[in-house]
PDB file of C-alpha atoms in Angstrom:
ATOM      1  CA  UNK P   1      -6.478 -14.678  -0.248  1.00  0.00           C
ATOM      2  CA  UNK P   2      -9.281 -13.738  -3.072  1.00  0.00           C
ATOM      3  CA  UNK P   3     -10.919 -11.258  -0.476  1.00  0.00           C
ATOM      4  CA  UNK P   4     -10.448  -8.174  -2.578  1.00  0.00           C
ATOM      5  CA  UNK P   5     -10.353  -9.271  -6.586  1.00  0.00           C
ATOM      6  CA  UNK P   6      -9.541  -7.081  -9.643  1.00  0.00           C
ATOM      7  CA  UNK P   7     -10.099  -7.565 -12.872  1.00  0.00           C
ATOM      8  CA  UNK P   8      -8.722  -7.759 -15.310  1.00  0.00           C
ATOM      9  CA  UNK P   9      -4.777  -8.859 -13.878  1.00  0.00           C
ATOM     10  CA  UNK P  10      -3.203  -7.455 -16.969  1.00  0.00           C
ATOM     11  CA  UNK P  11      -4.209  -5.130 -19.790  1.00  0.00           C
ATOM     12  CA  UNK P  12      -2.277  -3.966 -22.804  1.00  0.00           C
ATOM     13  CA  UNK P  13      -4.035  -0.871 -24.742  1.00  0.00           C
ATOM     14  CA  UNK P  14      -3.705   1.620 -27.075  1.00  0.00           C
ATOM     15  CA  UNK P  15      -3.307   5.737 -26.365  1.00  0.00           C
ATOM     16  CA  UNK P  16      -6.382   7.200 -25.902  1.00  0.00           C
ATOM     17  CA  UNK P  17      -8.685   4.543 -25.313  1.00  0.00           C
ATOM     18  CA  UNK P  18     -10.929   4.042 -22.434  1.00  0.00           C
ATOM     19  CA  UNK P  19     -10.333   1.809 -19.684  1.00  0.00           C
ATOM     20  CA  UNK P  20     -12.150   0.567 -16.414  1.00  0.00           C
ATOM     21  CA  UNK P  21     -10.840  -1.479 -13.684  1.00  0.00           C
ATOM     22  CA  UNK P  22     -12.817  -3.037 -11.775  1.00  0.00           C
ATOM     23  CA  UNK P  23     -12.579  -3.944  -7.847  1.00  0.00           C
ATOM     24  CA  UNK P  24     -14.366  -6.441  -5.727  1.00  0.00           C
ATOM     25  CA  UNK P  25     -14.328  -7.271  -1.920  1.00  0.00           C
ATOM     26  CA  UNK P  26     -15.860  -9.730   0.219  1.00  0.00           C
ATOM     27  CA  UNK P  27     -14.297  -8.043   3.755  1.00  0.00           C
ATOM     28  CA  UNK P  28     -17.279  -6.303   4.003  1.00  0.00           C
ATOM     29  CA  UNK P  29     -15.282  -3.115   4.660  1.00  0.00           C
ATOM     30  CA  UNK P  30     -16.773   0.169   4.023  1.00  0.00           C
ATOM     31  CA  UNK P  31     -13.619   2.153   2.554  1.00  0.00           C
ATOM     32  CA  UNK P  32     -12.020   1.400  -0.684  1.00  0.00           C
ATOM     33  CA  UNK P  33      -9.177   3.117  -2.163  1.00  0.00           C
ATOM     34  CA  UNK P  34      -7.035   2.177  -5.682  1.00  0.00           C
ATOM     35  CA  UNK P  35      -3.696   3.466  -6.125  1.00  0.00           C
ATOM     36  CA  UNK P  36      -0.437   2.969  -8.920  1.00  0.00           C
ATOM     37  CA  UNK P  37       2.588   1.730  -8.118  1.00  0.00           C
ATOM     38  CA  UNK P  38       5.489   2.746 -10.889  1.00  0.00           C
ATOM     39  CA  UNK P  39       9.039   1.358 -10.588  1.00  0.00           C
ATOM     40  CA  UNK P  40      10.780   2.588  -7.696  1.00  0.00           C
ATOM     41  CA  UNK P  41       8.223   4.392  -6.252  1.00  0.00           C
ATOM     42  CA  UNK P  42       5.768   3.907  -3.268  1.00  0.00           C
ATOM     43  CA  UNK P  43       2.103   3.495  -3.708  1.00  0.00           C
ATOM     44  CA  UNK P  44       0.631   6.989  -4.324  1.00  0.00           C
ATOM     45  CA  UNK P  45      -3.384   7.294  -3.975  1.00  0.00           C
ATOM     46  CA  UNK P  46      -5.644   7.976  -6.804  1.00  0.00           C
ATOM     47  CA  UNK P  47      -8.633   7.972  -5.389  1.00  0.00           C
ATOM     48  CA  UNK P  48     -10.613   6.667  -1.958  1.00  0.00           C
ATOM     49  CA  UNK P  49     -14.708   6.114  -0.955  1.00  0.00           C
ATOM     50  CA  UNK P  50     -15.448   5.770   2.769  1.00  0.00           C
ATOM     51  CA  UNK P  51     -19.143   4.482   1.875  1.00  0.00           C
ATOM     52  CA  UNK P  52     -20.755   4.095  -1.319  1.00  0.00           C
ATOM     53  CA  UNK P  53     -21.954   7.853  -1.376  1.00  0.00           C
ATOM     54  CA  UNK P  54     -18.132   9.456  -0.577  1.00  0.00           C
ATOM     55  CA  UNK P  55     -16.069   9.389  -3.372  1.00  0.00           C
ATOM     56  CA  UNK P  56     -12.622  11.932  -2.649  1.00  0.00           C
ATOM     57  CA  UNK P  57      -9.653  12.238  -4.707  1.00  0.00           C
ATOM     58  CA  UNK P  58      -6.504  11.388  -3.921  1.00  0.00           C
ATOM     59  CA  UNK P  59      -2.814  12.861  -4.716  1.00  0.00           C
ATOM     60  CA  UNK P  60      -2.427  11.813  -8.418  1.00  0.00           C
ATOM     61  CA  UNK P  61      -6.523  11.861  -9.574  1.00  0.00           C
ATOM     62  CA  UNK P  62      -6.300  13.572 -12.408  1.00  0.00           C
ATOM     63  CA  UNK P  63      -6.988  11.533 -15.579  1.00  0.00           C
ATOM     64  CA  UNK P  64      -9.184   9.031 -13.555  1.00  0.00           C
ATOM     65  CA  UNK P  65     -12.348   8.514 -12.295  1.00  0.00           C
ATOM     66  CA  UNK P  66     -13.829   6.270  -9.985  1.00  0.00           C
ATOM     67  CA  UNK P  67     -17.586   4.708  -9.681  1.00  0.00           C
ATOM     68  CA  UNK P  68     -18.592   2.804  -6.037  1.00  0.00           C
ATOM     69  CA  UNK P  69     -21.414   0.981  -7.525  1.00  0.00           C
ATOM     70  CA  UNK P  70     -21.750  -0.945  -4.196  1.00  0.00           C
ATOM     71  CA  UNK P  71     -20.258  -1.337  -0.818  1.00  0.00           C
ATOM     72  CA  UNK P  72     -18.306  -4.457  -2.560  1.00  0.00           C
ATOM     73  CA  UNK P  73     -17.254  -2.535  -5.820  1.00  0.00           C
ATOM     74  CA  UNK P  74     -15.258   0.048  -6.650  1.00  0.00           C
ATOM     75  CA  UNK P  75     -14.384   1.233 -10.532  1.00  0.00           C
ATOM     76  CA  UNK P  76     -11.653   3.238 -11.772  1.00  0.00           C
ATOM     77  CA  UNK P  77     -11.568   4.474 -15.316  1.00  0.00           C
ATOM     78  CA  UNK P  78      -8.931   5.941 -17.766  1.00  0.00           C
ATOM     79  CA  UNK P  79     -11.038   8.316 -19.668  1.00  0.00           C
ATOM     80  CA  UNK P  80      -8.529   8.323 -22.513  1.00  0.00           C
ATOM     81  CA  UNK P  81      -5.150   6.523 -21.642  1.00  0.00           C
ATOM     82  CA  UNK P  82      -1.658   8.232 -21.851  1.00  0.00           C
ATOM     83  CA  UNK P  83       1.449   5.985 -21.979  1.00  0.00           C
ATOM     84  CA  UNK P  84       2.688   7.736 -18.374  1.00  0.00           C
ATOM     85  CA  UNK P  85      -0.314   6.012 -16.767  1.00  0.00           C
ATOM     86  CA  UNK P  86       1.337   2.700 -17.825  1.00  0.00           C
ATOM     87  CA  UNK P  87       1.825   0.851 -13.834  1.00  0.00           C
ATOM     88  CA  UNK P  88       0.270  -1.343 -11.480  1.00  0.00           C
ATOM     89  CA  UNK P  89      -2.772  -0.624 -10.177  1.00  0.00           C
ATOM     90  CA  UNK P  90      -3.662  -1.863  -6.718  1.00  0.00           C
ATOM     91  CA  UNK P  91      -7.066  -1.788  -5.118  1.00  0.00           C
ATOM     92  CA  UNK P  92      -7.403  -1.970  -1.304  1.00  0.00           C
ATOM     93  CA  UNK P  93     -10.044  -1.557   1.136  1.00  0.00           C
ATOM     94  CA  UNK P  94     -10.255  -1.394   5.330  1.00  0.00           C
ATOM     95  CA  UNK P  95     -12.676  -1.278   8.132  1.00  0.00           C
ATOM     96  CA  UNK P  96     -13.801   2.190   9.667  1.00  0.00           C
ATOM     97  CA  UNK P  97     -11.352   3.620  12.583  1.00  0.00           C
ATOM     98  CA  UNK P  98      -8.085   4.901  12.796  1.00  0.00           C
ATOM     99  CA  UNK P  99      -6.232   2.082  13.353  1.00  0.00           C
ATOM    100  CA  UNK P 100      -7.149  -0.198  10.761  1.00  0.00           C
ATOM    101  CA  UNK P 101      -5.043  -1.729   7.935  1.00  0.00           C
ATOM    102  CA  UNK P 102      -5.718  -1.860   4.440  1.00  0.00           C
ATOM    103  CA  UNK P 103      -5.963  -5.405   2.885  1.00  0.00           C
ATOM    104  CA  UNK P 104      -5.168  -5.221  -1.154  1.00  0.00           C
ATOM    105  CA  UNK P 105      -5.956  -6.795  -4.172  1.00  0.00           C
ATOM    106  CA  UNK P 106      -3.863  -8.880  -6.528  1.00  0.00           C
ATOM    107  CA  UNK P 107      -3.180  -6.202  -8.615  1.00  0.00           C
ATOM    108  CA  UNK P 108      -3.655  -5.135 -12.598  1.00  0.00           C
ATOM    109  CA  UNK P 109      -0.384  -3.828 -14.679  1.00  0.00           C
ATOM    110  CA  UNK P 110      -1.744  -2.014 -17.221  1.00  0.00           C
ATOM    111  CA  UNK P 111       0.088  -0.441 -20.081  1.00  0.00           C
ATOM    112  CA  UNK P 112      -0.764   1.718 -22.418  1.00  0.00           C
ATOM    113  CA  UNK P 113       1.103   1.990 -26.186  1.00  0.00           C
TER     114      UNK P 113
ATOM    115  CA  UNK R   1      11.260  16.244   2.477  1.00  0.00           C
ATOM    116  CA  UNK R   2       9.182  13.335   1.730  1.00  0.00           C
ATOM    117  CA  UNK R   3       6.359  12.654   4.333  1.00  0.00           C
ATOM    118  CA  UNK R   4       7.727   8.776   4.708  1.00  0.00           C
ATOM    119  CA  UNK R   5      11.123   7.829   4.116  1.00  0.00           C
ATOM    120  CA  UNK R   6      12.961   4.471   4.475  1.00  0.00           C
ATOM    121  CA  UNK R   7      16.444   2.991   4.283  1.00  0.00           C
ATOM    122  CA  UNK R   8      16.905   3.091   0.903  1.00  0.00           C
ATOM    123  CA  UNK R   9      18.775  -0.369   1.043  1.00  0.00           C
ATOM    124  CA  UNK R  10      19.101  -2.774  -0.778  1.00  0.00           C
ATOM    125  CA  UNK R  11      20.442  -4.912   2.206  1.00  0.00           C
ATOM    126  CA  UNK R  12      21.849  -8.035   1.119  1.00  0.00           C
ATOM    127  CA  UNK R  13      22.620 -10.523   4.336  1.00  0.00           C
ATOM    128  CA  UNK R  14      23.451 -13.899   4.941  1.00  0.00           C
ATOM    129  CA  UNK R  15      20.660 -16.157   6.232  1.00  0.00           C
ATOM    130  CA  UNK R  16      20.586 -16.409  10.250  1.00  0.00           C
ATOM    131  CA  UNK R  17      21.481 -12.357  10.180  1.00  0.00           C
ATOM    132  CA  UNK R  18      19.679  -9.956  11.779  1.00  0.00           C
ATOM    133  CA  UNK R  19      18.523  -7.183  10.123  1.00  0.00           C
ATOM    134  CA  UNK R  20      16.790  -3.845  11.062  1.00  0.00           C
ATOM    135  CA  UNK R  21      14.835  -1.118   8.921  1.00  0.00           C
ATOM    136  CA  UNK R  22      14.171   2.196   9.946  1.00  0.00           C
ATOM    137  CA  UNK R  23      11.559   5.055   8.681  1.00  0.00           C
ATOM    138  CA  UNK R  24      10.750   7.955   9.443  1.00  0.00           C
ATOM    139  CA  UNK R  25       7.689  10.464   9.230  1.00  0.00           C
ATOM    140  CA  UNK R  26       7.111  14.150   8.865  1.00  0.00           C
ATOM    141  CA  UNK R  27       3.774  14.411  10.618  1.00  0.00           C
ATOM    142  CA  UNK R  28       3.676  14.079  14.310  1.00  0.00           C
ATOM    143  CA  UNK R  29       0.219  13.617  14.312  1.00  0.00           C
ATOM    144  CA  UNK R  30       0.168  11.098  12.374  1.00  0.00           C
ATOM    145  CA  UNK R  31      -2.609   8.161  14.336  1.00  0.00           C
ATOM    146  CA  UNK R  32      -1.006   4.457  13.025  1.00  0.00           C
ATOM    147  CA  UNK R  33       1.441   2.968  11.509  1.00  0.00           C
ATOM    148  CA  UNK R  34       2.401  -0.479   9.687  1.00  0.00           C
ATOM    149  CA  UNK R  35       5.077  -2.666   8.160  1.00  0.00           C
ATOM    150  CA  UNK R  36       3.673  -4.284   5.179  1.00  0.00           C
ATOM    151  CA  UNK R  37       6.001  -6.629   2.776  1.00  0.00           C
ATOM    152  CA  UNK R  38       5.688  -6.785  -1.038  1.00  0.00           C
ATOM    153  CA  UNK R  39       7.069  -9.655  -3.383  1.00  0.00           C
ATOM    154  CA  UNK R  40       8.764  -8.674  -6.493  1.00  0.00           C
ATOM    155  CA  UNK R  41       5.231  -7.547  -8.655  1.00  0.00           C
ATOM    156  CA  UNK R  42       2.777  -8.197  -6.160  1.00  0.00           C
ATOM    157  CA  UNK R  43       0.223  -7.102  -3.779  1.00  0.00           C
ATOM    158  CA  UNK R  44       1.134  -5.534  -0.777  1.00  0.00           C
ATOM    159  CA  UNK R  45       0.498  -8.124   2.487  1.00  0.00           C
ATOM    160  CA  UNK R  46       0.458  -6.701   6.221  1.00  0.00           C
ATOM    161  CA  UNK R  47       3.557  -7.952   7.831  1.00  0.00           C
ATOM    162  CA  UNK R  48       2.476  -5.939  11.336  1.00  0.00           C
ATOM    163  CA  UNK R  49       0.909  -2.975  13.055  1.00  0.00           C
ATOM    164  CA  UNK R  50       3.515  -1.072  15.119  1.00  0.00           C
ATOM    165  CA  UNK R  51       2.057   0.003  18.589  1.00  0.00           C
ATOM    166  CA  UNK R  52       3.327   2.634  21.056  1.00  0.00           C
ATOM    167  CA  UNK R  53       4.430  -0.279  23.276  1.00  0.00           C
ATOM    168  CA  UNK R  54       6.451  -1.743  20.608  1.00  0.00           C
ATOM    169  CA  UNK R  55       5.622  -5.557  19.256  1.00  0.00           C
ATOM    170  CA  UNK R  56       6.453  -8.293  18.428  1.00  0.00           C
ATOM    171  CA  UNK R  57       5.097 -11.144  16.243  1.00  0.00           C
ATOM    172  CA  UNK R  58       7.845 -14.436  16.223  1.00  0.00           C
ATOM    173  CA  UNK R  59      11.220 -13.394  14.496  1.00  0.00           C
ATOM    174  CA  UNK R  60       9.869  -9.505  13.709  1.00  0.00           C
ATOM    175  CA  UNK R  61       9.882  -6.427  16.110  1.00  0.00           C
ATOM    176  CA  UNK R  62       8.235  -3.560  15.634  1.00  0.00           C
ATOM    177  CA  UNK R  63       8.950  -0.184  17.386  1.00  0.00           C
ATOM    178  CA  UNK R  64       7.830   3.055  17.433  1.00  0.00           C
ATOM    179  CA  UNK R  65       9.490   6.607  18.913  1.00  0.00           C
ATOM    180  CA  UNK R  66       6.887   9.363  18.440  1.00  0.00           C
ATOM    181  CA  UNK R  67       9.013  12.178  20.245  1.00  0.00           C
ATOM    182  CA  UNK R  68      11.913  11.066  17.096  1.00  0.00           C
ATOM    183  CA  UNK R  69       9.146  10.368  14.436  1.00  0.00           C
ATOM    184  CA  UNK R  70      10.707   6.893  13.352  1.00  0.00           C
ATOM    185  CA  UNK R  71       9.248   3.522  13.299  1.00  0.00           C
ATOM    186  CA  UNK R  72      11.772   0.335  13.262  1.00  0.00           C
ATOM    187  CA  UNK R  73      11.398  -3.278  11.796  1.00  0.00           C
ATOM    188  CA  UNK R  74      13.711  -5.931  13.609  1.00  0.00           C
ATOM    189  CA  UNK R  75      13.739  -8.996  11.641  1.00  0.00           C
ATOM    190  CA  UNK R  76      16.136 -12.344  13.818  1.00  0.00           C
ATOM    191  CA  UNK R  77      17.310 -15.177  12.376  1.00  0.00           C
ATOM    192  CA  UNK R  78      16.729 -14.134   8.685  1.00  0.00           C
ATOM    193  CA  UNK R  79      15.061 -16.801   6.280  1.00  0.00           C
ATOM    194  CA  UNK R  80      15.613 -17.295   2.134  1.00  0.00           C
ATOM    195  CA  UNK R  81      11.765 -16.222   2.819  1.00  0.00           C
ATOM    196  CA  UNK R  82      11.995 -13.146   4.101  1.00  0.00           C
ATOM    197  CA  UNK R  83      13.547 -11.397   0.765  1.00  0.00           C
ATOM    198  CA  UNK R  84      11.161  -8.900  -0.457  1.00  0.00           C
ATOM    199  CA  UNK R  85      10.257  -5.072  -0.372  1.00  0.00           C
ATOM    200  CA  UNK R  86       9.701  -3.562   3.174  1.00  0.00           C
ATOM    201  CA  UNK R  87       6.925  -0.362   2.939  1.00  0.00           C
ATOM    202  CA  UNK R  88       6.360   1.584   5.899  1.00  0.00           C
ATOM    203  CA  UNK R  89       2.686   2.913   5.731  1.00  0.00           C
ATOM    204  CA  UNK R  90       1.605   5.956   8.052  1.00  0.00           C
ATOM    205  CA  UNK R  91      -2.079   6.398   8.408  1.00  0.00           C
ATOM    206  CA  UNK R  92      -1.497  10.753   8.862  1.00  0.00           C
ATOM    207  CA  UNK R  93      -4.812  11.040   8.985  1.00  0.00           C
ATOM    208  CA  UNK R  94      -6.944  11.539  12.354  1.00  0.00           C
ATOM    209  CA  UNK R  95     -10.837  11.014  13.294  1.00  0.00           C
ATOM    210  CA  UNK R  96     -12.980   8.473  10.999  1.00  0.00           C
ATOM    211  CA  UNK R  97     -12.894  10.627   7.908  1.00  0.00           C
ATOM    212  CA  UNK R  98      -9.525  11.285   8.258  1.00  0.00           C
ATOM    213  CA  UNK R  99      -7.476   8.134   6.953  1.00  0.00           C
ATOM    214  CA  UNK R 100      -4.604   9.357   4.896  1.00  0.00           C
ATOM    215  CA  UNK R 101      -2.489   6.203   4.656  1.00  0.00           C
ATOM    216  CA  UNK R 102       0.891   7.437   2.988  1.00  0.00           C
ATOM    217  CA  UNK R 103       3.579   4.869   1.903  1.00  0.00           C
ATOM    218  CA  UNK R 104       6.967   4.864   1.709  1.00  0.00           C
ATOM    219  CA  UNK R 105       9.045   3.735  -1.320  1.00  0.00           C
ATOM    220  CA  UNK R 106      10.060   0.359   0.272  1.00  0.00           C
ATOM    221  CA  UNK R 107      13.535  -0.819   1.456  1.00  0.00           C
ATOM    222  CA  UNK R 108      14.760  -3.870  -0.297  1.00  0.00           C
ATOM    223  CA  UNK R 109      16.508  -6.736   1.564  1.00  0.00           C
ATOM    224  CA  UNK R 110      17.898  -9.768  -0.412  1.00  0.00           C
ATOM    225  CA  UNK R 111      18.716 -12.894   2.528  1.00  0.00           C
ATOM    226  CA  UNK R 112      21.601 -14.703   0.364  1.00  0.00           C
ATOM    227  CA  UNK R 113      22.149 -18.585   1.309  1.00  0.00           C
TER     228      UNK R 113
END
């Protein structure tokens, strides 16, 4: 299922460097979200857009920031890359209403030396 | 206490067992809730929604006791196939704007031939 595509699926970088991943969708859903997954741990949000004008942080934003260029695509960026934001990166979207379940992208593991 | 929490396994069975998950969740308010299933390094996929009325899609059965704040997986006849994560996901949001899907860290079961 290609529905929801990021790019790139794997990224090895250096400390301090900036990074974007990107996130496309052909759902045609309105909300977007991208969280990290690290070992052991459940997925915890970074950040979420309800409609390309709402962009709100999540639980763990800080050292990222997002761009919804379009209803399809939604960025996240690494201003300058620490090696604790080494993880998998997951980009999801869903329809509008309360009961609706988030689809999700292949995923990117990123790591940063 | 965490807001979702699962078995924290692993459970290793036999195939043909039957095997049950529980989780539970701090907020009663909280509007949905979902089993998903991840693959070791992969996306998330939605396994099921869990309605009030309980559900049930072939082998798996979903329940869910508000008044105890747990939701159950039931998964019959257990396949090679069905080894993966488990993650519980509790939308604790409420209202359109108010989707706050929060994860649990996943409970591991390993079906052994």
């Amino acid at each position: 299922d290609a529905d929801v595509t990021q790019t790139p699926r794997n990224r090895i970088t250096k400390t301090g460097k900036r990074i974007m991943l990107e996130c496309s969708q052909t759902k045609g859903h309105d909300r977007m979200y991208w969280y990290r997954q690290d070992p052991g741990l459940g997925l915890q949000l970074i950040y979420y857009s309800f409609d390309v004008k709402d962009i709100n942080k999540g639980e763990i934003s800080d050292g990222y920031s997002v761009s919804r260029q379009a209803q399809a695509k939604f960025s996240l960026s690494l201003e300058s890359a620490i090696p604790n934001q080494t993880a998998l990166y997951f980009c999801a979207t869903s329809d509008a209403g309360d009961n609706q379940p988030q689809h999700f992208g292949d995923g990117t593991r990123l790591s940063i030396l | 206490r965490k807001e979702v929490e699962q078995d924290p396994g692993p459970f290793n069975v036999p195939e043909g067992a039957t095997v049950a998950f529980n989780c539970t969740y701090s907020n009663s308010a909280s509007q949905s809730f979902f089993w998903y299933r991840q693959d070791c390094r992969k996306e998330p996929k939605l396994l099921m929604s869990v309605y009030s009325s309980g559900n049930e899609d072939g082998r798996f059965t979903a329940q869910l006791n508000r008044a105890s704040q747990y939701i159950s997986l039931l998964i019959r006849d257990s396949k090679l196939s069905d080894s993966a994560t488990y993650l519980c996901v509790v939308n604790m949001g409420a209202g359109n704007y108010g989707q706050n899907f929060v994860f649990g860290p996943g409970t591991r079961l390993s079906v052994l031939p």
